[in-house]
């Protein structure tokens, strides 16, 4: 945490997990395949991460790239994955279920929230939220279903700085629901996003394309982003 701002970072590589122990990161969103926007990590990756990390770890539950309208077979797999991750120490599950028209799939979302809460962990809805169009309506539904936090850029195809204004409006409208700004947060805009959204939390990746062709943590970029947050005076925001 820096200046009262909780910091979540998205990782898709076990090598990067332990590195973060020496940095003021509050939470890791553990994924695989960041190149596809983040998919479900393996159970062994989670087990190893829990052993080597001193951070809270929430896990992505998304078994393929593309849209967020899944078949029954895909739902079956994701529910089984979520259960296994919760049994092996996940501090929360990050997911997003939509209908073909991009509205919230209420029944599947309710079932997933019930599963997560049965393990006394956090239910987090990811950026599928931005696909819904009517963010206020979607937030109201998710709040009623027991979602704790929503990862959002403030809307589909919206620059995160412009989206931060919408996120601030949602935060004011739904006092009991956490909104986590994320998607396009960079060194050059992190201060603006934090200041405008006023959510006192932020999601980042600080990623680079490795020589092997996959995305991993860029520690220099991370340090720059943390330094930017240190420049803020957001106490009491």
Backbone as numpy.savetxt, mean C-alpha at the origin, in Angstrom:
# Nx Ny Nz CAx CAy CAz Cx Cy Cz
9.39 6.95 11.25 8.54 8.14 11.25 9.42 9.39 11.25
9.05 10.35 10.43 9.76 11.62 10.36 8.73 12.75 10.41
8.93 13.71 11.33 7.99 14.82 11.47 6.55 14.33 11.58
6.35 13.29 12.36 5.02 12.71 12.61 4.44 12.00 11.40
5.22 11.82 10.34 4.74 11.16 9.13 5.17 9.71 9.13
4.21 8.79 9.12 4.53 7.37 8.99 4.95 7.07 7.56
5.95 6.24 7.42 6.52 5.96 6.10 6.38 4.48 5.79
5.72 4.20 4.67 5.60 2.83 4.17 6.38 2.72 2.88
7.12 1.64 2.73 7.88 1.43 1.50 7.53 0.07 0.90
7.41 0.07 -0.41 7.04 -1.13 -1.15 8.32 -1.84 -1.60
8.46 -3.11 -1.25 9.63 -3.89 -1.61 9.21 -5.18 -2.30
10.02 -5.60 -3.27 9.76 -6.86 -3.96 10.96 -7.77 -3.96
11.91 -7.51 -3.06 13.17 -8.23 -3.05 13.61 -8.46 -1.61
13.83 -9.69 -1.23 14.22 -10.01 0.15 15.55 -9.36 0.52
16.43 -9.15 -0.46 17.72 -8.51 -0.16 17.55 -7.11 0.40
16.47 -6.44 0.00 16.26 -5.06 0.41 15.61 -4.93 1.78
15.04 -6.00 2.30 14.27 -5.92 3.54 15.16 -5.57 4.73
16.26 -6.28 4.89 17.11 -6.07 6.06 17.79 -4.70 6.04
18.07 -4.19 4.85 18.71 -2.88 4.71 17.93 -1.80 5.45
16.61 -1.95 5.47 15.74 -0.90 6.03 15.77 -0.84 7.55
16.38 -1.83 8.21 16.39 -1.83 9.67 17.02 -0.58 10.26
17.92 0.03 9.52 18.64 1.20 10.03 18.00 2.53 9.62
16.80 2.47 9.03 16.14 3.68 8.55 14.77 3.84 9.23
14.29 5.11 9.34 13.03 5.36 10.05 11.79 5.03 9.22
11.73 3.78 8.75 10.59 3.28 8.00 9.65 2.58 8.98
8.37 2.86 8.88 7.40 2.28 9.81 6.83 0.96 9.33
6.73 0.81 8.01 5.99 -0.36 7.50 6.52 -0.73 6.10
6.62 -2.04 5.88 6.98 -2.57 4.57 5.74 -3.17 3.93
5.49 -2.83 2.66 4.50 -3.55 1.89 5.28 -4.57 1.05
5.16 -5.82 1.40 5.94 -6.88 0.76 5.22 -7.42 -0.46
5.93 -7.44 -1.58 5.38 -7.84 -2.87 6.33 -8.82 -3.56
5.93 -9.26 -4.71 6.82 -9.78 -5.73 6.49 -9.02 -7.02
7.35 -9.14 -8.01 7.08 -8.61 -9.36 6.60 -7.15 -9.35
7.43 -6.26 -8.83 7.07 -4.84 -8.88 6.92 -4.35 -10.31
7.56 -5.05 -11.24 7.44 -4.70 -12.66 6.00 -4.81 -13.15
5.18 -5.60 -12.46 3.77 -5.78 -12.81 2.85 -5.00 -11.88
3.44 -4.10 -11.11 2.65 -3.33 -10.17 2.54 -3.96 -8.80
3.22 -5.10 -8.61 3.23 -5.77 -7.31 2.26 -6.93 -7.24
2.81 -8.13 -6.99 2.00 -9.33 -6.85 2.28 -9.98 -5.49
1.55 -11.04 -5.19 1.68 -11.76 -3.93 3.10 -12.28 -3.75
3.73 -12.02 -2.59 5.04 -12.59 -2.35 4.92 -14.06 -1.97
6.00 -14.80 -2.10 5.97 -16.20 -1.67 5.93 -16.26 -0.15
5.41 -17.36 0.36 5.35 -17.54 1.82 6.75 -17.57 2.42
7.69 -18.21 1.74 9.05 -18.25 2.26 9.71 -16.87 2.27
9.33 -16.02 1.32 9.83 -14.64 1.35 9.31 -13.93 2.60
8.03 -14.11 2.90 7.46 -13.51 4.10 8.13 -14.05 5.36
8.30 -15.35 5.44 8.93 -15.97 6.62 10.33 -15.39 6.84
11.10 -15.31 5.76 12.46 -14.76 5.86 12.42 -13.29 6.25
11.51 -12.54 5.64 11.40 -11.11 5.94 11.08 -10.88 7.41
10.18 -11.68 7.97 9.82 -11.54 9.38 11.01 -11.84 10.29
11.89 -12.72 9.86 13.06 -13.08 10.66 14.11 -11.98 10.66
14.26 -11.30 9.54 15.38 -10.36 9.41 14.98 -8.90 9.57
13.69 -8.61 9.60 13.25 -7.22 9.66 12.71 -6.85 11.03
12.91 -5.57 11.41 12.33 -5.05 12.64 11.13 -4.15 12.34
10.61 -4.24 11.10 9.50 -3.40 10.68 8.19 -4.19 10.64
7.10 -3.46 10.68 5.79 -4.04 10.43 5.72 -4.42 8.96
5.17 -5.60 8.63 5.13 -6.08 7.26 3.70 -6.44 6.86
3.17 -5.70 5.88 1.88 -6.05 5.28 2.16 -6.64 3.90
1.31 -7.53 3.45 1.58 -8.29 2.23 0.54 -8.03 1.14
1.04 -7.85 -0.07 0.16 -7.75 -1.22 -0.50 -9.10 -1.48
-1.78 -9.07 -1.83 -2.50 -10.28 -2.25 -3.12 -9.99 -3.61
-2.39 -10.36 -4.64 -2.79 -10.10 -6.03 -2.05 -11.13 -6.89
-2.77 -12.05 -7.48 -2.09 -13.19 -8.10 -1.77 -13.03 -9.58
-2.09 -11.87 -10.13 -1.73 -11.59 -11.53 -1.77 -10.09 -11.78
-1.14 -9.68 -12.89 -1.24 -8.29 -13.30 -2.57 -8.05 -13.99
-2.75 -6.83 -14.50 -3.99 -6.52 -15.21 -5.05 -5.92 -14.31
-6.31 -6.18 -14.66 -7.41 -5.55 -13.93 -7.65 -6.24 -12.59
-8.69 -5.78 -11.90 -8.96 -6.26 -10.54 -10.31 -6.97 -10.45
-10.76 -7.45 -11.59 -11.99 -8.24 -11.68 -11.57 -9.69 -11.89
-11.72 -10.51 -10.86 -11.14 -11.85 -10.85 -12.18 -12.95 -11.05
-11.71 -14.08 -11.52 -12.56 -15.27 -11.65 -12.68 -15.94 -10.29
-13.64 -16.85 -10.17 -13.80 -17.58 -8.90 -12.54 -18.36 -8.56
-11.89 -18.91 -9.58 -10.66 -19.67 -9.33 -9.55 -18.75 -8.80
-9.48 -17.55 -9.36 -8.48 -16.59 -8.89 -8.77 -16.14 -7.47
-10.05 -15.91 -7.16 -10.41 -15.56 -5.78 -10.04 -16.68 -4.82
-10.27 -17.89 -5.21 -9.95 -19.04 -4.35 -8.46 -19.05 -4.02
-7.64 -18.81 -5.03 -6.19 -18.78 -4.81 -5.81 -17.63 -3.87
-6.36 -16.44 -4.11 -5.99 -15.29 -3.29 -6.44 -15.43 -1.84
-7.60 -16.00 -1.62 -8.04 -16.22 -0.24 -7.13 -17.24 0.45
-6.72 -18.26 -0.27 -5.79 -19.24 0.31 -4.44 -18.60 0.60
-3.96 -17.76 -0.34 -2.70 -17.06 -0.12 -2.78 -16.14 1.10
-3.88 -15.40 1.22 -4.04 -14.48 2.34 -4.03 -15.25 3.66
-4.71 -16.36 3.71 -4.76 -17.16 4.94 -3.36 -17.64 5.32
-2.61 -18.12 4.34 -1.25 -18.58 4.61 -0.36 -17.44 5.10
-0.48 -16.28 4.48 0.35 -15.15 4.89 0.00 -14.70 6.31
-1.28 -14.68 6.63 -1.69 -14.33 7.99 -1.19 -15.35 9.00
-1.23 -16.61 8.64 -0.74 -17.67 9.53 0.76 -17.57 9.75
1.47 -16.94 8.81 2.93 -16.83 8.92 3.38 -15.42 9.28
2.50 -14.66 9.91 2.93 -13.43 10.55 2.69 -12.13 9.82
1.97 -12.14 8.71 1.66 -10.87 8.03 0.90 -9.95 8.97
1.28 -8.69 9.02 0.62 -7.71 9.88 -0.60 -7.08 9.21
-0.84 -7.47 7.99 -2.00 -6.99 7.26 -1.96 -7.51 5.84
-3.09 -7.43 5.16 -3.19 -7.87 3.77 -3.68 -6.70 2.92
-2.98 -6.48 1.80 -3.29 -5.41 0.87 -3.96 -6.04 -0.36
-5.16 -5.62 -0.68 -5.89 -6.25 -1.76 -6.86 -5.25 -2.38
-7.48 -5.64 -3.50 -8.49 -4.81 -4.14 -9.33 -5.62 -5.10
-10.62 -5.71 -4.83 -11.54 -6.52 -5.63 -12.61 -5.63 -6.26
-12.70 -5.65 -7.60 -13.68 -4.85 -8.31 -14.59 -5.71 -9.17
-15.74 -5.16 -9.50 -16.65 -5.76 -10.47 -16.22 -5.37 -11.88
-16.83 -5.97 -12.92 -16.47 -5.61 -14.30 -16.64 -4.13 -14.62
-17.56 -3.43 -13.92 -17.75 -2.00 -14.16 -16.85 -1.13 -13.27
-15.89 -1.77 -12.59 -14.93 -1.11 -11.70 -15.55 -0.58 -10.41
-16.74 -1.01 -10.07 -17.28 -0.73 -8.75 -16.70 -1.75 -7.76
-16.81 -1.45 -6.47 -16.29 -2.35 -5.44 -17.06 -3.66 -5.44
-16.35 -4.77 -5.44 -16.99 -6.08 -5.27 -17.25 -6.25 -3.77
-18.45 -5.91 -3.37 -18.78 -5.82 -1.95 -18.66 -7.18 -1.26
-19.21 -8.22 -1.85 -19.23 -9.52 -1.18 -17.82 -10.09 -0.99
-17.00 -10.05 -2.03 -15.64 -10.58 -1.92 -14.79 -9.74 -0.97
-15.01 -8.43 -1.00 -14.28 -7.55 -0.08 -14.66 -7.85 1.35
-15.97 -8.03 1.60 -16.43 -8.36 2.94 -15.80 -9.67 3.43
-15.77 -10.66 2.56 -15.19 -11.96 2.94 -13.71 -11.84 3.27
-12.98 -11.05 2.47 -11.55 -10.90 2.74 -11.31 -10.14 4.04
-12.08 -9.09 4.27 -11.95 -8.33 5.52 -12.23 -9.24 6.72
-13.26 -10.05 6.63 -13.59 -10.96 7.73 -12.44 -11.94 7.99
-11.84 -12.45 6.92 -10.69 -13.35 7.09 -9.54 -12.63 7.79
-9.20 -11.45 7.32 -8.08 -10.70 7.91 -8.36 -10.36 9.36
-9.57 -9.91 9.65 -9.91 -9.54 11.02 -9.95 -10.75 11.95
-10.21 -11.92 11.41 -10.21 -13.13 12.25 -8.80 -13.41 12.80
-7.78 -12.84 12.13 -6.40 -12.94 12.61 -5.96 -11.66 13.32
-6.90 -10.75 13.52 -6.66 -9.48 14.23 -5.60 -8.64 13.53
-5.66 -8.61 12.20 -4.71 -7.83 11.42 -5.43 -6.80 10.56
-4.65 -5.97 9.86 -5.19 -4.84 9.12 -5.65 -5.24 7.71
-6.80 -4.72 7.32 -7.32 -4.91 5.97 -7.09 -3.61 5.20
-6.29 -3.69 4.14 -5.90 -2.50 3.37 -6.34 -2.67 1.92
-7.01 -1.67 1.38 -7.46 -1.71 -0.02 -6.45 -0.93 -0.86
-5.95 -1.56 -1.92 -4.89 -0.91 -2.70 -5.46 0.00 -3.79
-4.60 0.38 -4.76 -4.96 1.41 -5.73 -6.02 1.00 -6.74
-6.56 -0.20 -6.62 -7.79 -0.51 -7.37 -8.86 0.52 -7.04
-8.76 1.10 -5.85 -9.67 2.17 -5.41 -9.76 3.29 -6.45
-8.62 3.64 -7.05 -8.58 4.75 -8.00 -9.33 4.45 -9.29
-9.58 3.17 -9.55 -10.29 2.76 -10.77 -11.80 2.93 -10.64
-12.29 3.18 -9.43 -13.73 3.15 -9.20 -14.45 4.39 -9.73
-13.72 5.47 -9.95 -14.35 6.68 -10.49 -14.94 7.56 -9.40
-15.95 7.10 -8.72 -16.57 7.86 -7.63 -15.87 7.48 -6.33
-14.82 8.21 -6.00 -13.97 7.85 -4.86 -14.70 8.00 -3.53
-15.55 9.00 -3.43 -16.29 9.21 -2.19 -17.24 8.03 -1.93
-17.94 7.60 -2.96 -18.85 6.46 -2.82 -18.07 5.20 -2.46
-16.94 4.98 -3.14 -16.13 3.79 -2.87 -15.57 3.81 -1.46
-15.11 4.98 -1.00 -14.58 5.09 0.35 -15.65 4.81 1.39
-16.85 5.30 1.15 -17.95 5.04 2.07 -18.24 3.54 2.18
-18.28 2.87 1.04 -18.50 1.42 1.03 -17.39 0.69 1.79
-16.14 1.05 1.50 -15.01 0.36 2.12 -14.95 0.60 3.62
-15.29 1.81 4.03 -15.34 2.11 5.46 -16.37 1.23 6.16
-17.53 1.08 5.54 -18.57 0.25 6.11 -18.22 -1.23 6.14
-17.33 -1.63 5.25 -16.92 -3.04 5.19 -15.78 -3.36 6.14
-15.22 -2.35 6.77 -14.18 -2.60 7.77 -12.76 -2.40 7.28
-12.59 -1.78 6.11 -11.25 -1.46 5.63 -10.62 -0.42 6.54
-9.35 -0.62 6.88 -8.65 0.32 7.75 -7.99 1.45 6.98
-7.40 1.10 5.82 -6.59 2.07 5.10 -6.74 1.85 3.59
-6.67 2.95 2.84 -6.77 2.89 1.38 -5.51 3.53 0.78
-4.83 2.77 -0.07 -3.71 3.30 -0.83 -4.26 3.96 -2.08
-3.90 5.23 -2.31 -4.51 5.96 -3.43 -3.61 7.07 -3.94
-3.71 7.31 -5.25 -3.05 8.47 -5.85 -4.04 9.63 -6.00
-5.25 9.45 -5.48 -6.26 10.49 -5.57 -7.11 10.41 -6.82
-6.93 9.33 -7.59 -7.73 9.15 -8.79 -6.94 8.49 -9.90
-7.63 7.97 -10.90 -7.00 7.27 -12.01 -6.27 8.25 -12.93
-5.04 7.87 -13.30 -4.23 8.67 -14.24 -4.06 10.11 -13.78
-4.00 10.29 -12.48 -3.86 11.63 -11.92 -2.48 11.80 -11.33
-1.83 12.92 -11.63 -0.55 13.22 -11.00 -0.72 13.23 -9.48
0.23 12.65 -8.77 0.08 12.47 -7.33 -0.02 13.79 -6.58
0.58 14.86 -7.10 0.47 16.16 -6.43 -0.96 16.69 -6.55
-1.53 16.59 -7.75 -2.94 16.97 -7.92 -3.84 16.05 -7.11
-3.50 14.78 -7.11 -4.28 13.80 -6.35 -4.23 14.03 -4.86
-3.14 14.62 -4.37 -3.00 14.87 -2.94 -4.09 15.80 -2.42
-4.55 16.71 -3.27 -5.65 17.60 -2.86 -6.96 16.82 -2.66
-7.18 15.87 -3.55 -8.37 15.03 -3.43 -8.25 14.12 -2.21
-7.05 13.62 -1.98 -6.83 12.77 -0.80 -7.12 13.55 0.47
-6.71 14.80 0.51 -7.00 15.64 1.67 -8.50 15.81 1.88
-9.24 15.99 0.78 -10.69 16.12 0.87 -11.33 14.83 1.39
-10.83 13.69 0.92 -11.36 12.41 1.39 -11.05 12.21 2.87
-9.85 12.60 3.28 -9.47 12.49 4.69 -10.42 13.29 5.58
-10.80 14.47 5.12 -11.71 15.31 5.90 -13.12 14.72 5.93
-13.52 14.07 4.83 -14.87 13.52 4.73 -15.02 12.24 5.54
-13.96 11.43 5.61 -14.03 10.12 6.27 -12.99 10.06 7.39
-13.36 10.62 8.53 -12.41 10.77 9.63 -11.92 9.43 10.18
-12.72 8.37 10.07 -12.32 7.10 10.65 -11.55 6.20 9.72
-11.24 6.69 8.52 -10.59 5.88 7.50 -9.24 6.51 7.15
-8.20 5.69 7.08 -6.87 6.19 6.73 -6.69 6.21 5.22
-6.12 7.29 4.71 -5.78 7.39 3.29 -4.26 7.51 3.17
-3.69 6.61 2.37 -2.24 6.52 2.22 -1.85 7.00 0.82
-1.27 8.18 0.69 -0.88 8.67 -0.63 0.24 7.83 -1.22
0.06 7.37 -2.45 1.09 6.56 -3.09 0.84 6.44 -4.58
1.92 6.18 -5.31 1.82 6.05 -6.76 2.42 7.28 -7.41
3.70 7.24 -7.71 4.35 8.40 -8.31 5.00 9.33 -7.31
5.14 8.91 -6.05 5.84 9.73 -5.06 7.34 9.64 -5.35
7.96 10.81 -5.55 9.37 10.86 -5.92 10.11 11.90 -5.08
11.41 11.95 -5.27 12.23 12.92 -4.54 11.72 14.34 -4.78
11.35 14.64 -6.03 10.98 16.02 -6.37 9.56 16.42 -5.97
8.76 15.47 -5.46 7.39 15.87 -5.09 6.95 15.38 -3.71
7.80 14.66 -3.01 7.38 14.05 -1.75 6.97 15.10 -0.72
7.66 16.23 -0.69 7.29 17.28 0.27 5.91 17.86 -0.04
5.64 18.09 -1.33 4.34 18.61 -1.73 3.22 17.63 -1.39
3.44 16.35 -1.70 2.41 15.34 -1.44 2.10 15.28 0.05
3.14 15.26 0.87 2.94 15.18 2.32 2.23 16.42 2.85
2.62 17.59 2.35 2.05 18.85 2.83 0.60 19.03 2.40
0.32 18.72 1.13 -1.03 18.95 0.60 -2.02 17.90 1.11
-1.62 16.64 1.16 -2.55 15.58 1.59 -2.84 15.64 3.07
-1.83 16.03 3.86 -1.97 16.17 5.32 -2.47 14.88 5.98
-2.04 13.76 5.44 -2.48 12.47 5.98 -1.55 11.93 7.06
-0.38 12.54 7.19 0.65 12.10 8.14 1.09 10.65 7.89
1.00 10.22 6.63 1.61 8.98 6.21 1.81 9.03 4.70
2.78 8.23 4.22 3.09 8.25 2.80 3.66 6.91 2.37
3.41 6.56 1.11 3.85 5.28 0.53 4.83 5.58 -0.60
5.96 4.90 -0.59 6.97 5.12 -1.62 7.60 3.80 -2.05
8.30 3.84 -3.16 9.05 2.66 -3.60 10.55 2.93 -3.65
10.97 4.14 -4.00 12.40 4.46 -4.11 13.11 3.37 -4.90
12.60 3.09 -6.09 13.07 1.93 -6.84 13.97 2.31 -8.00
14.76 1.34 -8.41 15.59 1.49 -9.61 15.58 0.15 -10.35
15.87 0.22 -11.64 15.94 -0.99 -12.44 17.33 -1.58 -12.28
17.38 -2.77 -11.71 18.65 -3.45 -11.49 19.25 -3.91 -12.81
20.55 -4.16 -12.81 21.22 -4.65 -14.02 20.61 -5.96 -14.49
20.01 -6.70 -13.56 19.37 -7.97 -13.92 17.99 -7.80 -14.53
17.50 -6.55 -14.58 16.23 -6.29 -15.23 15.03 -6.27 -14.32
15.24 -6.22 -13.00 14.10 -6.15 -12.09 14.22 -4.92 -11.20
13.11 -4.51 -10.61 13.08 -3.32 -9.78 13.47 -3.65 -8.35
14.34 -2.84 -7.80 14.74 -3.02 -6.41 14.99 -1.67 -5.76
15.27 -1.69 -4.48 15.45 -0.47 -3.71 16.71 0.28 -4.14
16.55 1.59 -4.33 17.68 2.48 -4.58 17.93 3.23 -3.27
18.95 2.83 -2.54 19.17 3.36 -1.20 19.48 4.85 -1.24
20.16 5.31 -2.29 20.46 6.75 -2.39 19.18 7.56 -2.59
18.28 7.04 -3.42 16.99 7.71 -3.62 16.19 7.72 -2.32
16.23 6.61 -1.59 15.53 6.55 -0.31 16.05 7.62 0.64
17.36 7.73 0.75 17.95 8.73 1.65 17.51 10.14 1.26
17.49 10.42 -0.05 17.05 11.74 -0.51 15.61 12.01 -0.12
14.75 11.01 -0.25 13.34 11.19 0.07 13.15 11.40 1.57
13.89 10.66 2.37 13.80 10.84 3.81 14.32 12.21 4.22
15.38 12.68 3.56 15.90 14.02 3.85 14.87 15.09 3.52
14.12 14.89 2.44 13.07 15.85 2.08 12.00 15.92 3.18
11.64 14.78 3.74 10.64 14.78 4.81 11.18 15.44 6.08
12.48 15.34 6.29 13.09 15.97 7.46 13.01 17.50 7.38
12.87 18.02 6.15 12.79 19.47 5.97 11.41 20.03 6.34
10.45 19.16 6.49 9.09 19.61 6.78 8.89 19.87 8.27
7.94 20.71 8.57 7.53 20.96 9.96 6.02 20.72 9.99
5.65 19.45 10.13 4.22 19.08 10.04 3.63 18.69 11.40
4.35 18.98 12.46 3.80 18.64 13.76 2.47 19.33 13.96
1.47 18.56 14.32 0.15 19.13 14.56 -0.73 19.21 13.33
-0.21 18.79 12.17 -1.02 18.87 10.95 -2.13 17.85 11.00
